[in-house]
Coordinates of C-alpha atoms and ligand atoms in Angstrom, one line a residue:
X211 CA 64.8 83.0 113.4
X212 CA 63.7 85.7 110.9
X213 CA 62.8 88.7 113.1
X214 CA 61.0 91.6 111.5
X215 CA 62.3 94.6 113.4
X216 CA 60.9 97.2 111.0
X217 CA 62.6 100.4 110.3
X218 CA 60.1 102.6 112.2
X219 CA 61.5 106.0 113.3
X220 CA 59.5 105.7 116.5
X221 CA 60.6 103.8 119.6
X222 CA 57.4 102.3 120.8
X223 CA 57.7 101.3 124.5
X224 CA 54.0 101.6 125.3
X225 CA 53.6 97.9 125.5
X226 CA 54.9 94.5 124.2
X227 CA 51.4 94.2 122.6
X228 CA 52.6 96.6 119.9
X229 CA 54.9 93.9 118.4
X230 CA 54.4 92.9 114.8
X231 CA 54.4 89.3 113.7
X232 CA 57.8 88.1 112.6
X233 CA 58.5 87.0 109.0
X234 CA 58.4 83.3 110.0
X235 CA 55.0 83.9 111.6
X236 CA 53.7 85.5 108.5
X237 CA 55.0 82.6 106.4
X238 CA 53.5 80.0 108.8
X239 CA 50.1 81.9 108.7
X240 CA 50.1 81.9 105.0
X241 CA 50.8 78.2 104.8
X242 CA 48.7 77.1 107.8
X243 CA 46.7 73.9 107.5
X244 CA 43.2 74.7 108.7
X245 CA 39.8 73.2 109.4
X246 CA 36.7 74.1 111.3
X247 CA 37.8 74.4 114.9
X248 CA 34.2 74.1 116.2
X249 CA 34.2 70.6 114.9
X250 CA 37.6 70.1 116.6
X251 CA 39.1 69.8 113.0
X252 CA 41.6 72.6 112.8
X253 CA 44.9 70.7 112.9
X254 CA 47.0 73.8 113.6
X255 CA 44.8 74.9 116.5
X256 CA 44.9 71.3 117.9
X257 CA 48.7 71.3 117.6
X258 CA 48.9 74.7 119.4
X259 CA 46.6 73.5 122.2
X260 CA 48.6 70.3 122.7
X261 CA 51.9 72.1 122.6
X262 CA 50.7 74.8 125.0
X263 CA 49.3 72.2 127.5
X264 CA 52.6 70.2 127.3
X265 CA 54.7 73.3 127.9
X266 CA 52.6 74.3 130.9
X267 CA 52.5 70.8 132.2
X268 CA 48.7 70.7 132.2
X269 CA 46.2 68.2 130.8
X270 CA 44.6 70.4 128.2
X271 CA 44.6 73.9 126.8
X272 CA 42.1 76.1 124.9
X273 CA 43.0 78.7 122.3
X274 CA 41.3 82.0 122.9
X275 CA 41.2 85.4 121.2
X276 CA 42.8 87.5 123.9
X277 CA 44.2 87.6 127.4
X278 CA 41.0 89.3 128.6
X279 CA 38.9 86.5 127.1
X280 CA 41.3 83.9 128.7
X281 CA 40.8 85.4 132.1
X282 CA 37.1 85.7 131.6
X283 CA 36.5 82.1 130.5
X284 CA 38.7 80.9 133.3
X285 CA 36.7 82.8 135.9
X286 CA 33.4 81.7 134.3
X287 CA 34.7 78.1 134.3
X288 CA 35.5 78.2 138.1
X289 CA 32.6 80.3 139.3
X290 CA 28.8 80.1 139.2
X291 CA 26.7 83.3 139.3
X292 CA 27.2 85.0 142.7
X293 CA 30.4 83.3 143.4
X294 CA 33.3 85.6 144.3
X295 CA 36.7 85.9 142.7
X296 CA 39.4 87.0 145.1
X297 CA 41.8 89.3 143.1
X298 CA 44.3 92.1 143.8
X299 CA 43.3 95.7 143.6
X300 CA 46.1 96.3 141.1
X301 CA 45.3 93.2 139.1
X302 CA 44.6 93.4 135.3
X303 CA 41.4 91.5 135.9
X304 CA 40.1 94.3 138.2
X305 CA 41.6 97.3 136.4
X306 CA 41.6 96.6 132.7
X307 CA 39.0 94.0 131.8
X308 CA 35.9 96.1 131.7
X309 CA 34.5 94.4 134.8
X310 CA 33.6 91.5 132.5
X311 CA 33.5 88.8 135.1
X312 CA 30.9 90.7 137.1
X313 CA 29.0 92.1 134.1
X314 CA 28.8 88.9 132.1
X315 CA 29.3 86.2 134.8
X316 CA 27.6 87.7 137.9
X317 CA 31.0 87.2 139.6
X318 CA 31.7 89.9 142.2
X319 CA 35.4 90.7 142.6
X320 CA 36.6 90.5 146.2
X321 CA 39.5 92.9 146.3
X322 CA 42.6 92.5 148.4
X323 CA 45.5 94.9 148.6
X324 CA 48.3 94.1 146.2
X325 CA 51.7 94.0 147.9
X326 CA 54.6 96.1 146.5
X327 CA 56.0 92.9 144.8
X328 CA 52.7 91.8 143.3
X329 CA 51.7 89.3 145.9
X330 CA 48.5 88.9 147.8
X331 CA 49.2 88.6 151.5
X332 CA 48.5 85.0 152.4
X333 CA 46.8 86.0 155.7
X334 CA 44.5 88.3 153.7
X335 CA 43.7 85.5 151.4
X336 CA 42.9 83.1 154.3
X337 CA 40.6 85.7 155.8
X338 CA 38.9 86.5 152.5
X339 CA 37.9 82.9 151.8
X340 CA 34.3 82.7 152.9
X341 CA 33.0 80.4 155.5
X342 CA 30.0 78.2 154.6
X343 CA 27.2 80.5 155.8
X344 CA 24.1 81.4 153.9
X345 CA 24.9 85.1 154.5
X346 CA 28.0 84.9 152.5
X347 CA 28.7 84.5 148.8
X348 CA 30.7 81.4 147.9
X349 CA 34.4 81.9 147.1
X350 CA 34.8 80.6 143.6
X351 CA 38.4 81.3 142.8
X352 CA 41.6 83.1 143.9
X353 CA 43.6 84.8 141.1
X354 CA 47.1 86.2 141.0
X355 CA 49.2 87.7 138.2
X356 CA 52.7 86.6 137.1
X357 CA 54.5 88.7 136.0
X358 CA 52.6 91.5 137.7
X359 CA 51.9 94.3 135.1
X360 CA 51.2 97.3 137.5
X361 CA 54.0 96.1 139.8
X362 CA 56.6 96.6 137.1
X363 CA 56.7 93.1 135.8
X364 CA 57.8 91.6 139.1
X365 CA 57.8 87.8 139.4
X366 CA 56.0 85.6 141.9
X367 CA 58.2 82.6 142.7
X368 CA 56.8 79.0 142.6
X369 CA 57.1 78.7 146.5
X370 CA 54.6 81.5 146.9
X371 CA 52.2 80.0 144.4
X372 CA 52.5 76.7 146.3
X373 CA 51.7 78.3 149.6
X374 CA 48.8 80.2 148.1
X375 CA 47.4 77.0 146.5
X376 CA 47.8 75.1 149.8
X377 CA 45.6 77.7 151.5
X378 CA 43.0 77.9 148.8
X379 CA 42.8 74.1 148.2
X380 CA 42.4 73.5 151.9
X381 CA 39.1 75.5 151.5
X382 CA 38.2 73.8 148.2
X383 CA 38.9 76.9 146.2
X384 CA 40.8 76.7 142.9
X385 CA 43.7 79.1 142.0
X386 CA 43.8 80.9 138.7
X387 CA 47.0 82.5 137.4
X388 CA 46.9 85.5 135.0
X389 CA 50.1 84.5 133.3
X390 CA 49.9 86.9 130.4
X391 CA 53.7 87.1 130.7
X392 CA 54.3 83.8 132.4
X393 CA 57.2 83.0 130.0
X394 CA 58.9 86.2 131.1
X395 CA 58.5 85.1 134.7
X396 CA 59.9 81.6 134.0
X397 CA 62.8 83.1 132.1
X398 CA 63.6 85.5 134.9
X399 CA 63.5 82.6 137.5
X400 CA 65.5 80.3 135.1
X401 CA 62.9 77.5 135.5
X402 CA 60.5 75.8 133.1
X403 CA 57.1 77.3 133.0
X404 CA 55.5 74.0 133.9
X405 CA 57.4 74.1 137.2
X406 CA 56.3 77.6 137.9
X407 CA 52.6 76.9 137.3
X408 CA 52.5 73.4 138.8
X409 CA 50.3 74.3 141.7
X410 CA 47.7 76.5 140.1
X411 CA 44.5 75.1 138.7
X412 CA 44.3 77.3 135.6
X413 CA 46.6 79.6 133.8
X414 CA 46.0 82.2 131.0
X415 CA 49.0 82.9 128.8
X416 CA 49.3 85.5 126.1
X417 CA 51.0 84.8 122.7
X418 CA 50.6 88.4 121.6
X419 CA 52.8 90.2 124.1
X420 CA 56.5 89.6 124.3
X421 CA 56.1 86.5 122.1
X422 CA 55.0 88.8 119.3
X423 CA 52.1 86.7 117.8
X424 CA 49.5 89.1 116.3
X425 CA 46.5 87.6 118.1
X426 CA 45.8 85.0 120.7
X427 CA 46.1 83.5 124.2
X428 CA 45.5 80.1 125.7
X429 CA 44.2 78.9 128.9
X430 CA 45.5 75.6 130.4
X431 CA 44.5 73.3 133.3
X432 CA 42.9 69.9 133.9
X433 CA 40.9 68.3 131.1
X434 CA 37.7 69.1 133.1
X435 CA 38.7 72.8 133.4
X436 CA 39.5 73.0 129.7
X437 CA 36.1 71.4 128.8
X438 CA 34.3 74.1 130.9
X439 CA 36.5 76.9 129.5
X440 CA 35.7 75.7 126.0
X441 CA 32.0 75.9 126.7
X442 CA 32.4 79.4 128.2
X443 CA 34.5 80.5 125.2
X444 CA 31.5 79.5 123.0
X445 CA 29.1 81.4 125.3
X446 CA 31.1 84.7 125.0
X447 CA 31.3 84.3 121.2
X448 CA 35.0 83.3 121.2
X449 CA 34.7 80.0 119.4
X450 CA 36.3 80.4 116.0
X451 CA 36.4 78.5 112.7
X452 CA 39.6 78.3 110.6
X453 CA 41.6 79.8 113.5
X454 CA 44.7 77.8 112.4
X455 CA 45.6 80.9 110.5
X456 CA 46.3 82.7 113.7
X457 CA 47.3 79.6 115.8
X458 CA 50.1 79.1 113.3
X459 CA 51.7 82.3 114.4
X460 CA 51.2 81.2 118.0
X461 CA 53.2 78.0 117.4
X462 CA 56.1 80.0 115.9
X463 CA 55.9 82.3 119.0
X464 CA 56.3 79.3 121.3
X465 CA 59.1 77.8 119.1
X466 CA 61.1 80.9 118.3
X467 CA 60.3 83.7 120.7
X468 CA 60.6 82.3 124.2
X469 CA 64.4 81.8 124.4
X470 CA 65.1 85.4 123.5
X471 CA 63.0 87.0 126.3
X472 CA 66.1 87.5 128.6
X473 CA 67.3 90.0 126.0
X474 CA 64.2 92.1 126.7
X475 CA 64.8 91.8 130.4
X476 CA 68.4 93.0 130.1
X477 CA 67.3 96.0 128.1
X478 CA 64.6 96.8 130.6
X479 CA 67.2 96.7 133.4
X480 CA 69.4 99.1 131.4
X481 CA 66.5 101.4 130.9
X482 CA 65.8 101.3 134.6
X483 CA 69.4 102.0 135.5
X484 CA 69.5 104.9 133.1
X485 CA 66.3 106.4 134.4
X486 CA 67.6 106.1 138.0
X487 CA 70.4 108.4 137.0
X488 CA 68.1 111.2 136.1
X489 CA 67.7 113.5 139.1
X490 CA 64.3 113.2 140.7
X491 CA 63.2 110.2 138.8
X492 CA 61.9 107.5 141.1
X493 CA 62.6 103.9 140.3
X494 CA 64.4 101.0 142.0
X495 CA 66.2 99.1 139.2
X496 CA 66.4 96.0 141.4
X497 CA 62.7 95.6 141.1
X498 CA 62.9 95.4 137.3
X499 CA 63.1 91.7 136.8
X500 CA 61.5 91.3 133.4
X501 CA 60.5 93.5 130.5
X502 CA 58.4 96.2 132.3
X503 CA 59.8 99.4 133.7
X504 CA 57.5 101.6 135.8
X505 CA 58.9 104.9 137.2
X506 CA 57.7 108.3 138.5
X507 CA 58.9 111.5 136.9
X508 CA 60.5 114.1 139.1
X509 CA 58.1 115.9 141.6
X510 CA 56.1 118.6 139.9
X511 CA 56.3 117.1 136.4
X512 CA 53.0 116.1 135.0
X513 CA 52.9 112.5 133.6
X514 CA 50.9 113.4 130.6
X515 CA 53.2 116.2 129.7
X516 CA 56.2 113.9 130.0
X517 CA 54.5 111.5 127.6
X518 CA 53.8 114.2 125.1
X519 CA 57.3 115.6 125.3
X520 CA 58.8 112.1 124.9
X521 CA 56.6 111.5 121.9
X522 CA 58.1 114.7 120.3
X523 CA 61.5 112.9 120.7
X524 CA 60.0 109.9 118.9
X525 CA 59.7 107.7 122.0
X526 CA 56.2 106.5 123.0
X527 CA 55.5 105.4 126.6
X528 CA 52.3 104.8 128.7
X529 CA 50.6 106.5 131.5
X530 CA 50.0 104.1 134.4
X531 CA 48.2 106.6 136.5
X532 CA 48.8 106.3 140.2
X533 CA 51.8 104.0 139.8
X534 CA 53.6 106.2 137.3
X535 CA 54.8 105.9 133.7
X536 CA 55.5 102.6 131.9
X537 CA 58.0 101.5 129.4
X538 CA 58.0 97.9 128.0
X539 CA 60.8 96.2 126.1
X540 CA 60.1 93.7 123.3
X541 CA 61.8 92.3 120.2
X542 CA 61.4 95.5 118.2
X543 CA 63.4 97.4 120.8
X544 CA 67.1 97.0 120.2
X545 CA 70.1 98.5 122.1
X546 CA 70.0 101.7 119.9
X547 CA 66.3 102.1 120.8
X548 CA 67.2 101.9 124.5
X549 CA 69.9 104.6 124.0
X550 CA 67.4 106.8 122.2
X551 CA 64.7 106.3 125.0
X552 CA 67.2 107.3 127.6
X553 CA 68.4 110.3 125.7
X554 CA 64.8 111.5 125.3
X555 CA 64.0 110.8 129.0
X556 CA 67.0 112.8 130.1
X557 CA 66.2 115.7 127.7
X558 CA 62.6 115.8 128.9
X559 CA 62.9 115.2 132.6
X560 CA 66.4 116.3 133.7
X561 CA 66.3 120.1 133.2
X562 CA 63.3 120.7 135.3
X563 CA 64.6 118.4 138.1
X564 CA 67.8 120.4 138.2
X565 CA 66.0 123.7 138.1
X566 CA 63.8 122.6 141.0
X567 CA 66.8 121.3 143.0
Ligands
TLP827 N1 47.7 94.3 129.2 C1 47.8 95.4 128.3 C2 46.8 96.5 128.7 O1 45.6 96.0 128.7 C3 47.1 97.2 130.0 C4 49.3 95.9 128.3 O2 49.6 96.7 127.5 O3 50.0 95.4 129.2 N2 46.7 90.2 131.8 C5 47.7 91.0 131.9 C6 48.6 90.9 133.1 C7 47.9 92.0 130.9 O4 49.0 92.8 131.0 C8 47.1 92.0 129.8 C9 47.3 93.1 128.7 C10 46.0 91.1 129.7 C11 45.8 90.2 130.8 C12 45.0 91.1 128.6 O5 45.5 90.8 127.4 P1 44.7 91.2 126.1 O6 45.1 92.7 125.9 O7 45.2 90.3 125.1 O8 43.3 91.1 126.3

């Protein structure tokens, strides 16, 4: 595998979305066989969709421009106008997707509290599913997130997804999984992704996060779901032409970048353990199961000031508002970068914490 780690002087932990394509991705993109995907004639897109469907154990997959588009076309495929989508109040769909499902699809979001580990309580879900009564909107879909971004990359196990699907299916409601980082979840559990998503009706998977492709996601599900998602993709302007140029990088991502994800998880755990040693920093390293580390700075320290001070040390991190600050590991973060991030975090956060104590 030809990784392209770059020799940047900055350690960029803001997200795994900042990853650059690897050398083998760039080569595959340059050499990609292409055709017009809207005629179904792009061989590279077709190969990516077949491979993605097979990996996820679903009948079909559709290549889309982004994770946001993947979630949007999935919700549009499941819901008619006025149908509700049950989602968590800390879900990406609710917090970071511009309200697209409601704005573009007329799909109200029915919010449930997100548990500390990223689950929706199954009793809450049961109560939220609407009875058949003309007063009520129809429940179109239930969506959960795996790994859970704002819950520090925590993993939902397959048994939970099975129980959730049993409840939803008994009411005739499909389950969508925002699996932007589903390969991280499967790696953390040590199971194939197809086993993890076996009970959900649709899944959105990002190629451009820890897998480092420059662009793209896919959605997967039954052939009927994929046909509806493909139609909705056209409707939102996401049907492309010689998209094989970017799908080629996605194929390399699936071939070469999945098996190394545990490295990112080990580095995230080391970051978490180091942060936990800084007096006043709030984090439970046990909850760091994948590549996302969310922590709170010592009491009295302003999150934005911590970010600015870390940046002066050449380490970039993100503000996650009410849940804290976020660091994300990825293939451009090596062991030396983790050391540098911990040294910066200690320099920025420790002195004040000691002075306060
Ligand atoms: N998340 C981004 C930001 O938008 C917050 C990040 O840096 O983590 N689902 C989940 C769980 C995500 O974390 C993201 C991206 C998406 C969907 C959307 O993917 P894109 O950014 O490709 O539209």
